Amino acid sequence: LIEYLNERKSIRLAVDIPSGLMADQSLDSPCFKAQKTYTFQVPKLSFFLPQNHSFVGDFEILDIGLSDIAIENAKTSFYYLTSQNILSTFKERIKFSHKGTNGHALILAGSQRMTGAAVLTTKAALKAGAGLVTAYVPKSVVSILQNQCVEAMVWGEESNKVLTHFPDLKKYRCVAIGPGLGQHLYTQRMLKKLLLTCKKPLVLDADALNIIAQNKWQNLIPSGSILTPHPKELERLVGKAQNDYEQIKILRNFARAIQSVVLLKRAHTAIALPNGNLFFNSTGNPAMGTAGSGDVLTGILLGLLAQGYEAEQASLLGVYLHGMAGDKAAEQLGRLVAGDLVDYYESF
């Protein structure tokens, strides 16, 4: 019957969950291919996994009057990140705050052929609220960054093409490394030294993650860090999963093992916390699937850390606001580029 219905050219709707789809395990039988699913009270785990999108389609949550107290007290490791459960983490700026109290952030990014990543990360960190941002980059990136981001302090190291060192970290509240970094041998040595010595909140992205995976330095990652891999970068870090359900299990185990937050960037970005809990984001859209979107997220996370947010708070709030900026940009522009996410970023 399911196979017959899937062949019809009718509009196909599912109620609660598409017939044949399991809530928390892989398919082993035919499944109804819904174009939209009207689900009861709460979404199901399977709705957030790429392999099931062709069966679930878009989903809408219907309130059928189940007890909010019972739902709140139910034991689970999985959560849906919405404005209702993120607002409590947001910190209003106090009247007498200033650039000093709002934190000084350091960005280690860029190389001769990948200058834009450093620009996007720096702009996003400032827009997210860091009081001061210093971008430490190779000489070849300095003039571009100064022209594109006049509010930032730009520090060019002696190397012209790639980063080989990092400055004294004492005056910085937090550090981000990876966007446009490249994987030069000297850059790898610099990253290892940073992992071994950094006592500040640390955001690891892009080539920083690739270098860690290449050298098997996962055990060097300081606890309390934030990692922002896309699916391929996660695979390099933890190995290939047989399916999306196993990937979620591996993601949670990895976050617990390194006692850090790990964000799996995709639709419904998955945020794995060190305690084993995992949040799926509710904001964002396909228009954000463009080069540089991840660099903007790194900057947003860094900007929140600079203001004193803990890694878990910064991750949940940053991912939600990043997606919200994408939704606003897509609504106004249709197609977008990563820089639009900075322009449309705003807090609650």
mmCIF file with all atom_site columns, C-alpha atoms in Angstrom, residues 149-319:
data_model
loop_
_atom_site.group_PDB
_atom_site.id
_atom_site.type_symbol
_atom_site.label_atom_id
_atom_site.label_alt_id
_atom_site.label_comp_id
_atom_site.label_asym_id
_atom_site.label_entity_id
_atom_site.label_seq_id
_atom_site.pdbx_PDB_ins_code
_atom_site.Cartn_x
_atom_site.Cartn_y
_atom_site.Cartn_z
_atom_site.occupancy
_atom_site.B_iso_or_equiv
_atom_site.pdbx_formal_charge
_atom_site.auth_seq_id
_atom_site.auth_comp_id
_atom_site.auth_asym_id
_atom_site.auth_atom_id
_atom_site.pdbx_PDB_model_num
ATOM 1   C CA . CYS A 1 149 ? 36.733 45.876 8.480  1.00 0.00 ? 149 CYS A CA 1
ATOM 2   C CA . VAL A 1 150 ? 37.843 49.265 9.772  1.00 0.00 ? 150 VAL A CA 1
ATOM 3   C CA . GLU A 1 151 ? 36.537 48.624 13.315 1.00 0.00 ? 151 GLU A CA 1
ATOM 4   C CA . ALA A 1 152 ? 38.966 45.751 13.954 1.00 0.00 ? 152 ALA A CA 1
ATOM 5   C CA . MET A 1 153 ? 42.585 45.863 15.031 1.00 0.00 ? 153 MET A CA 1
ATOM 6   C CA . VAL A 1 154 ? 44.708 44.013 12.493 1.00 0.00 ? 154 VAL A CA 1
ATOM 7   C CA . TRP A 1 155 ? 48.068 42.509 13.328 1.00 0.00 ? 155 TRP A CA 1
ATOM 8   C CA . GLY A 1 156 ? 50.196 41.099 10.530 1.00 0.00 ? 156 GLY A CA 1
ATOM 9   C CA . GLU A 1 157 ? 52.845 38.548 11.419 1.00 0.00 ? 157 GLU A CA 1
ATOM 10  C CA . GLU A 1 158 ? 56.183 38.308 9.643  1.00 0.00 ? 158 GLU A CA 1
ATOM 11  C CA . SER A 1 159 ? 55.139 35.451 7.366  1.00 0.00 ? 159 SER A CA 1
ATOM 12  C CA . ASN A 1 160 ? 53.543 36.768 4.197  1.00 0.00 ? 160 ASN A CA 1
ATOM 13  C CA . LYS A 1 161 ? 51.449 33.764 3.133  1.00 0.00 ? 161 LYS A CA 1
ATOM 14  C CA . VAL A 1 162 ? 50.479 31.679 6.193  1.00 0.00 ? 162 VAL A CA 1
ATOM 15  C CA . LEU A 1 163 ? 50.285 31.973 9.980  1.00 0.00 ? 163 LEU A CA 1
ATOM 16  C CA . THR A 1 164 ? 53.231 30.488 11.834 1.00 0.00 ? 164 THR A CA 1
ATOM 17  C CA . HIS A 1 165 ? 52.870 32.061 15.306 1.00 0.00 ? 165 HIS A CA 1
ATOM 18  C CA . PHE A 1 166 ? 50.274 33.543 17.636 1.00 0.00 ? 166 PHE A CA 1
ATOM 19  C CA . PRO A 1 167 ? 50.620 36.525 20.001 1.00 0.00 ? 167 PRO A CA 1
ATOM 20  C CA . ASP A 1 168 ? 50.669 36.528 23.791 1.00 0.00 ? 168 ASP A CA 1
ATOM 21  C CA . LEU A 1 169 ? 47.131 35.582 24.863 1.00 0.00 ? 169 LEU A CA 1
ATOM 22  C CA . LYS A 1 170 ? 47.027 37.424 28.208 1.00 0.00 ? 170 LYS A CA 1
ATOM 23  C CA . LYS A 1 171 ? 44.884 40.376 27.144 1.00 0.00 ? 171 LYS A CA 1
ATOM 24  C CA . TYR A 1 172 ? 42.323 38.337 25.175 1.00 0.00 ? 172 TYR A CA 1
ATOM 25  C CA . ARG A 1 173 ? 39.175 36.825 26.675 1.00 0.00 ? 173 ARG A CA 1
ATOM 26  C CA . CYS A 1 174 ? 38.713 34.204 23.936 1.00 0.00 ? 174 CYS A CA 1
ATOM 27  C CA . VAL A 1 175 ? 40.322 32.891 20.737 1.00 0.00 ? 175 VAL A CA 1
ATOM 28  C CA . ALA A 1 176 ? 39.074 31.534 17.394 1.00 0.00 ? 176 ALA A CA 1
ATOM 29  C CA . ILE A 1 177 ? 41.294 29.722 14.922 1.00 0.00 ? 177 ILE A CA 1
ATOM 30  C CA . GLY A 1 178 ? 40.752 28.051 11.579 1.00 0.00 ? 178 GLY A CA 1
ATOM 31  C CA . PRO A 1 179 ? 38.889 30.083 8.919  1.00 0.00 ? 179 PRO A CA 1
ATOM 32  C CA . GLY A 1 180 ? 41.028 30.292 5.778  1.00 0.00 ? 180 GLY A CA 1
ATOM 33  C CA . LEU A 1 181 ? 44.034 29.086 7.775  1.00 0.00 ? 181 LEU A CA 1
ATOM 34  C CA . GLY A 1 182 ? 45.472 26.529 5.362  1.00 0.00 ? 182 GLY A CA 1
ATOM 35  C CA . GLN A 1 183 ? 47.431 23.467 6.479  1.00 0.00 ? 183 GLN A CA 1
ATOM 36  C CA . HIS A 1 184 ? 51.074 24.490 6.059  1.00 0.00 ? 184 HIS A CA 1
ATOM 37  C CA . LEU A 1 185 ? 53.529 22.578 8.266  1.00 0.00 ? 185 LEU A CA 1
ATOM 38  C CA . TYR A 1 186 ? 54.436 25.728 10.230 1.00 0.00 ? 186 TYR A CA 1
ATOM 39  C CA . THR A 1 187 ? 50.736 26.432 10.745 1.00 0.00 ? 187 THR A CA 1
ATOM 40  C CA . GLN A 1 188 ? 50.265 22.923 12.098 1.00 0.00 ? 188 GLN A CA 1
ATOM 41  C CA . ARG A 1 189 ? 53.075 23.451 14.607 1.00 0.00 ? 189 ARG A CA 1
ATOM 42  C CA . MET A 1 190 ? 51.522 26.725 15.682 1.00 0.00 ? 190 MET A CA 1
ATOM 43  C CA . LEU A 1 191 ? 48.134 25.078 16.240 1.00 0.00 ? 191 LEU A CA 1
ATOM 44  C CA . LYS A 1 192 ? 49.654 22.291 18.346 1.00 0.00 ? 192 LYS A CA 1
ATOM 45  C CA . LYS A 1 193 ? 51.345 24.861 20.576 1.00 0.00 ? 193 LYS A CA 1
ATOM 46  C CA . LEU A 1 194 ? 48.048 26.729 20.926 1.00 0.00 ? 194 LEU A CA 1
ATOM 47  C CA . LEU A 1 195 ? 46.181 23.554 21.914 1.00 0.00 ? 195 LEU A CA 1
ATOM 48  C CA . LEU A 1 196 ? 48.799 22.777 24.544 1.00 0.00 ? 196 LEU A CA 1
ATOM 49  C CA . THR A 1 197 ? 48.988 26.254 26.068 1.00 0.00 ? 197 THR A CA 1
ATOM 50  C CA . CYS A 1 198 ? 45.664 28.056 25.558 1.00 0.00 ? 198 CYS A CA 1
ATOM 51  C CA . LYS A 1 199 ? 43.645 28.515 28.763 1.00 0.00 ? 199 LYS A CA 1
ATOM 52  C CA . LYS A 1 200 ? 41.065 30.807 27.147 1.00 0.00 ? 200 LYS A CA 1
ATOM 53  C CA . PRO A 1 201 ? 37.710 29.788 25.612 1.00 0.00 ? 201 PRO A CA 1
ATOM 54  C CA . LEU A 1 202 ? 38.604 28.446 22.174 1.00 0.00 ? 202 LEU A CA 1
ATOM 55  C CA . VAL A 1 203 ? 36.614 28.123 18.935 1.00 0.00 ? 203 VAL A CA 1
ATOM 56  C CA . LEU A 1 204 ? 38.047 25.594 16.470 1.00 0.00 ? 204 LEU A CA 1
ATOM 57  C CA . ASP A 1 205 ? 36.838 25.699 12.865 1.00 0.00 ? 205 ASP A CA 1
ATOM 58  C CA . ALA A 1 206 ? 37.746 24.727 9.305  1.00 0.00 ? 206 ALA A CA 1
ATOM 59  C CA . ASP A 1 207 ? 41.442 23.983 8.776  1.00 0.00 ? 207 ASP A CA 1
ATOM 60  C CA . ALA A 1 208 ? 42.088 23.898 12.528 1.00 0.00 ? 208 ALA A CA 1
ATOM 61  C CA . LEU A 1 209 ? 39.780 20.868 12.635 1.00 0.00 ? 209 LEU A CA 1
ATOM 62  C CA . ASN A 1 210 ? 41.370 19.339 9.536  1.00 0.00 ? 210 ASN A CA 1
ATOM 63  C CA . ILE A 1 211 ? 44.854 19.683 11.024 1.00 0.00 ? 211 ILE A CA 1
ATOM 64  C CA . ILE A 1 212 ? 43.679 18.087 14.284 1.00 0.00 ? 212 ILE A CA 1
ATOM 65  C CA . ALA A 1 213 ? 42.140 15.185 12.372 1.00 0.00 ? 213 ALA A CA 1
ATOM 66  C CA . GLN A 1 214 ? 45.191 14.747 10.149 1.00 0.00 ? 214 GLN A CA 1
ATOM 67  C CA . ASN A 1 215 ? 47.551 14.549 13.135 1.00 0.00 ? 215 ASN A CA 1
ATOM 68  C CA . LYS A 1 216 ? 45.140 12.724 15.465 1.00 0.00 ? 216 LYS A CA 1
ATOM 69  C CA . TRP A 1 217 ? 45.363 15.514 18.056 1.00 0.00 ? 217 TRP A CA 1
ATOM 70  C CA . GLN A 1 218 ? 41.791 15.089 19.310 1.00 0.00 ? 218 GLN A CA 1
ATOM 71  C CA . ASN A 1 219 ? 43.081 14.393 22.824 1.00 0.00 ? 219 ASN A CA 1
ATOM 72  C CA . LEU A 1 220 ? 44.894 17.772 22.818 1.00 0.00 ? 220 LEU A CA 1
ATOM 73  C CA . ILE A 1 221 ? 41.671 19.805 22.463 1.00 0.00 ? 221 ILE A CA 1
ATOM 74  C CA . PRO A 1 222 ? 41.225 21.873 25.655 1.00 0.00 ? 222 PRO A CA 1
ATOM 75  C CA . SER A 1 223 ? 38.021 21.090 27.550 1.00 0.00 ? 223 SER A CA 1
ATOM 76  C CA . GLY A 1 224 ? 35.409 23.807 27.222 1.00 0.00 ? 224 GLY A CA 1
ATOM 77  C CA . SER A 1 225 ? 36.193 24.462 23.562 1.00 0.00 ? 225 SER A CA 1
ATOM 78  C CA . ILE A 1 226 ? 33.658 24.875 20.759 1.00 0.00 ? 226 ILE A CA 1
ATOM 79  C CA . LEU A 1 227 ? 34.171 22.848 17.559 1.00 0.00 ? 227 LEU A CA 1
ATOM 80  C CA . THR A 1 228 ? 32.213 23.712 14.402 1.00 0.00 ? 228 THR A CA 1
ATOM 81  C CA . PRO A 1 229 ? 32.651 20.914 11.836 1.00 0.00 ? 229 PRO A CA 1
ATOM 82  C CA . HIS A 1 230 ? 30.526 20.356 8.765  1.00 0.00 ? 230 HIS A CA 1
ATOM 83  C CA . PRO A 1 231 ? 29.702 16.658 8.061  1.00 0.00 ? 231 PRO A CA 1
ATOM 84  C CA . LYS A 1 232 ? 32.923 15.915 6.159  1.00 0.00 ? 232 LYS A CA 1
ATOM 85  C CA . GLU A 1 233 ? 35.097 17.570 8.815  1.00 0.00 ? 233 GLU A CA 1
ATOM 86  C CA . LEU A 1 234 ? 33.316 15.575 11.507 1.00 0.00 ? 234 LEU A CA 1
ATOM 87  C CA . GLU A 1 235 ? 33.971 12.390 9.550  1.00 0.00 ? 235 GLU A CA 1
ATOM 88  C CA . ARG A 1 236 ? 37.676 13.204 9.464  1.00 0.00 ? 236 ARG A CA 1
ATOM 89  C CA . LEU A 1 237 ? 37.661 13.765 13.218 1.00 0.00 ? 237 LEU A CA 1
ATOM 90  C CA . VAL A 1 238 ? 35.669 10.729 14.383 1.00 0.00 ? 238 VAL A CA 1
ATOM 91  C CA . GLY A 1 239 ? 35.369 8.356  11.429 1.00 0.00 ? 239 GLY A CA 1
ATOM 92  C CA . LYS A 1 240 ? 32.605 7.519  8.976  1.00 0.00 ? 240 LYS A CA 1
ATOM 93  C CA . ALA A 1 241 ? 29.185 6.593  10.333 1.00 0.00 ? 241 ALA A CA 1
ATOM 94  C CA . GLN A 1 242 ? 26.993 3.926  8.713  1.00 0.00 ? 242 GLN A CA 1
ATOM 95  C CA . ASN A 1 243 ? 23.939 6.191  8.831  1.00 0.00 ? 243 ASN A CA 1
ATOM 96  C CA . ASP A 1 244 ? 22.681 9.453  10.322 1.00 0.00 ? 244 ASP A CA 1
ATOM 97  C CA . TYR A 1 245 ? 21.495 7.773  13.532 1.00 0.00 ? 245 TYR A CA 1
ATOM 98  C CA . GLU A 1 246 ? 24.962 6.406  14.195 1.00 0.00 ? 246 GLU A CA 1
ATOM 99  C CA . GLN A 1 247 ? 26.461 9.810  13.331 1.00 0.00 ? 247 GLN A CA 1
ATOM 100 C CA . ILE A 1 248 ? 24.388 11.429 16.082 1.00 0.00 ? 248 ILE A CA 1
ATOM 101 C CA . LYS A 1 249 ? 25.571 8.790  18.551 1.00 0.00 ? 249 LYS A CA 1
ATOM 102 C CA . ILE A 1 250 ? 29.206 9.345  17.544 1.00 0.00 ? 250 ILE A CA 1
ATOM 103 C CA . LEU A 1 251 ? 28.757 13.127 17.765 1.00 0.00 ? 251 LEU A CA 1
ATOM 104 C CA . ARG A 1 252 ? 27.445 12.912 21.336 1.00 0.00 ? 252 ARG A CA 1
ATOM 105 C CA . ASN A 1 253 ? 30.180 10.500 22.403 1.00 0.00 ? 253 ASN A CA 1
ATOM 106 C CA . PHE A 1 254 ? 32.863 12.771 20.911 1.00 0.00 ? 254 PHE A CA 1
ATOM 107 C CA . ALA A 1 255 ? 31.561 15.841 22.761 1.00 0.00 ? 255 ALA A CA 1
ATOM 108 C CA . ARG A 1 256 ? 31.554 13.862 26.015 1.00 0.00 ? 256 ARG A CA 1
ATOM 109 C CA . ALA A 1 257 ? 35.041 12.475 25.402 1.00 0.00 ? 257 ALA A CA 1
ATOM 110 C CA . ILE A 1 258 ? 36.672 15.867 24.824 1.00 0.00 ? 258 ILE A CA 1
ATOM 111 C CA . GLN A 1 259 ? 34.342 17.706 27.262 1.00 0.00 ? 259 GLN A CA 1
ATOM 112 C CA . SER A 1 260 ? 33.610 20.367 24.675 1.00 0.00 ? 260 SER A CA 1
ATOM 113 C CA . VAL A 1 261 ? 30.681 21.550 22.566 1.00 0.00 ? 261 VAL A CA 1
ATOM 114 C CA . VAL A 1 262 ? 30.580 20.132 19.032 1.00 0.00 ? 262 VAL A CA 1
ATOM 115 C CA . LEU A 1 263 ? 28.316 21.745 16.420 1.00 0.00 ? 263 LEU A CA 1
ATOM 116 C CA . LEU A 1 264 ? 27.468 19.679 13.354 1.00 0.00 ? 264 LEU A CA 1
ATOM 117 C CA . LYS A 1 265 ? 26.682 22.326 10.710 1.00 0.00 ? 265 LYS A CA 1
ATOM 118 C CA . ARG A 1 266 ? 23.816 21.457 8.381  1.00 0.00 ? 266 ARG A CA 1
ATOM 119 C CA . ALA A 1 267 ? 20.040 21.934 8.258  1.00 0.00 ? 267 ALA A CA 1
ATOM 120 C CA . HIS A 1 268 ? 18.842 21.780 11.892 1.00 0.00 ? 268 HIS A CA 1
ATOM 121 C CA . THR A 1 269 ? 22.433 22.157 13.108 1.00 0.00 ? 269 THR A CA 1
ATOM 122 C CA . ALA A 1 270 ? 23.072 19.592 15.862 1.00 0.00 ? 270 ALA A CA 1
ATOM 123 C CA . ILE A 1 271 ? 24.685 20.975 19.026 1.00 0.00 ? 271 ILE A CA 1
ATOM 124 C CA . ALA A 1 272 ? 26.248 18.264 21.203 1.00 0.00 ? 272 ALA A CA 1
ATOM 125 C CA . LEU A 1 273 ? 27.040 19.292 24.778 1.00 0.00 ? 273 LEU A CA 1
ATOM 126 C CA . PRO A 1 274 ? 29.645 17.696 27.069 1.00 0.00 ? 274 PRO A CA 1
ATOM 127 C CA . ASN A 1 275 ? 26.902 16.214 29.288 1.00 0.00 ? 275 ASN A CA 1
ATOM 128 C CA . GLY A 1 276 ? 25.504 14.142 26.401 1.00 0.00 ? 276 GLY A CA 1
ATOM 129 C CA . ASN A 1 277 ? 22.524 16.369 25.621 1.00 0.00 ? 277 ASN A CA 1
ATOM 130 C CA . LEU A 1 278 ? 21.935 17.345 22.013 1.00 0.00 ? 278 LEU A CA 1
ATOM 131 C CA . PHE A 1 279 ? 19.965 20.278 20.605 1.00 0.00 ? 279 PHE A CA 1
ATOM 132 C CA . PHE A 1 280 ? 18.609 20.589 17.065 1.00 0.00 ? 280 PHE A CA 1
ATOM 133 C CA . ASN A 1 281 ? 18.246 24.140 15.781 1.00 0.00 ? 281 ASN A CA 1
ATOM 134 C CA . SER A 1 282 ? 14.950 25.465 14.442 1.00 0.00 ? 282 SER A CA 1
ATOM 135 C CA . THR A 1 283 ? 16.271 28.443 12.438 1.00 0.00 ? 283 THR A CA 1
ATOM 136 C CA . GLY A 1 284 ? 18.074 28.588 9.081  1.00 0.00 ? 284 GLY A CA 1
ATOM 137 C CA . ASN A 1 285 ? 17.274 27.714 5.480  1.00 0.00 ? 285 ASN A CA 1
ATOM 138 C CA . PRO A 1 286 ? 18.860 26.251 2.304  1.00 0.00 ? 286 PRO A CA 1
ATOM 139 C CA . ALA A 1 287 ? 19.971 29.704 1.060  1.00 0.00 ? 287 ALA A CA 1
ATOM 140 C CA . MET A 1 288 ? 22.643 29.631 3.780  1.00 0.00 ? 288 MET A CA 1
ATOM 141 C CA . GLY A 1 289 ? 24.410 26.765 2.016  1.00 0.00 ? 289 GLY A CA 1
ATOM 142 C CA . THR A 1 290 ? 27.065 29.056 0.559  1.00 0.00 ? 290 THR A CA 1
ATOM 143 C CA . ALA A 1 291 ? 30.792 29.588 1.076  1.00 0.00 ? 291 ALA A CA 1
ATOM 144 C CA . GLY A 1 292 ? 31.604 31.610 4.168  1.00 0.00 ? 292 GLY A CA 1
ATOM 145 C CA . SER A 1 293 ? 28.474 30.921 6.220  1.00 0.00 ? 293 SER A CA 1
ATOM 146 C CA . GLY A 1 294 ? 30.522 28.851 8.647  1.00 0.00 ? 294 GLY A CA 1
ATOM 147 C CA . ASP A 1 295 ? 33.094 31.636 9.017  1.00 0.00 ? 295 ASP A CA 1
ATOM 148 C CA . VAL A 1 296 ? 30.301 33.981 10.068 1.00 0.00 ? 296 VAL A CA 1
ATOM 149 C CA . LEU A 1 297 ? 29.121 31.435 12.659 1.00 0.00 ? 297 LEU A CA 1
ATOM 150 C CA . THR A 1 298 ? 32.648 31.210 14.079 1.00 0.00 ? 298 THR A CA 1
ATOM 151 C CA . GLY A 1 299 ? 32.729 34.996 14.461 1.00 0.00 ? 299 GLY A CA 1
ATOM 152 C CA . ILE A 1 300 ? 29.322 35.068 16.147 1.00 0.00 ? 300 ILE A CA 1
ATOM 153 C CA . LEU A 1 301 ? 30.380 32.386 18.634 1.00 0.00 ? 301 LEU A CA 1
ATOM 154 C CA . LEU A 1 302 ? 33.584 34.294 19.374 1.00 0.00 ? 302 LEU A CA 1
ATOM 155 C CA . GLY A 1 303 ? 31.705 37.556 19.856 1.00 0.00 ? 303 GLY A CA 1
ATOM 156 C CA . LEU A 1 304 ? 29.405 35.920 22.407 1.00 0.00 ? 304 LEU A CA 1
ATOM 157 C CA . LEU A 1 305 ? 32.294 34.299 24.269 1.00 0.00 ? 305 LEU A CA 1
ATOM 158 C CA . ALA A 1 306 ? 33.993 37.703 24.460 1.00 0.00 ? 306 ALA A CA 1
ATOM 159 C CA . GLN A 1 307 ? 30.961 39.059 26.323 1.00 0.00 ? 307 GLN A CA 1
ATOM 160 C CA . GLY A 1 308 ? 31.244 36.398 28.988 1.00 0.00 ? 308 GLY A CA 1
ATOM 161 C CA . TYR A 1 309 ? 28.877 33.689 27.764 1.00 0.00 ? 309 TYR A CA 1
ATOM 162 C CA . GLU A 1 310 ? 29.909 30.153 28.666 1.00 0.00 ? 310 GLU A CA 1
ATOM 163 C CA . ALA A 1 311 ? 30.684 27.806 25.769 1.00 0.00 ? 311 ALA A CA 1
ATOM 164 C CA . GLU A 1 312 ? 27.329 26.017 25.988 1.00 0.00 ? 312 GLU A CA 1
ATOM 165 C CA . GLN A 1 313 ? 25.331 29.255 26.179 1.00 0.00 ? 313 GLN A CA 1
ATOM 166 C CA . ALA A 1 314 ? 27.294 30.830 23.326 1.00 0.00 ? 314 ALA A CA 1
ATOM 167 C CA . SER A 1 315 ? 26.796 27.756 21.148 1.00 0.00 ? 315 SER A CA 1
ATOM 168 C CA . LEU A 1 316 ? 23.029 27.538 21.596 1.00 0.00 ? 316 LEU A CA 1
ATOM 169 C CA . LEU A 1 317 ? 22.474 31.277 21.250 1.00 0.00 ? 317 LEU A CA 1
ATOM 170 C CA . GLY A 1 318 ? 24.994 31.699 18.430 1.00 0.00 ? 318 GLY A CA 1
ATOM 171 C CA . VAL A 1 319 ? 23.602 28.918 16.258 1.00 0.00 ? 319 VAL A CA 1
#
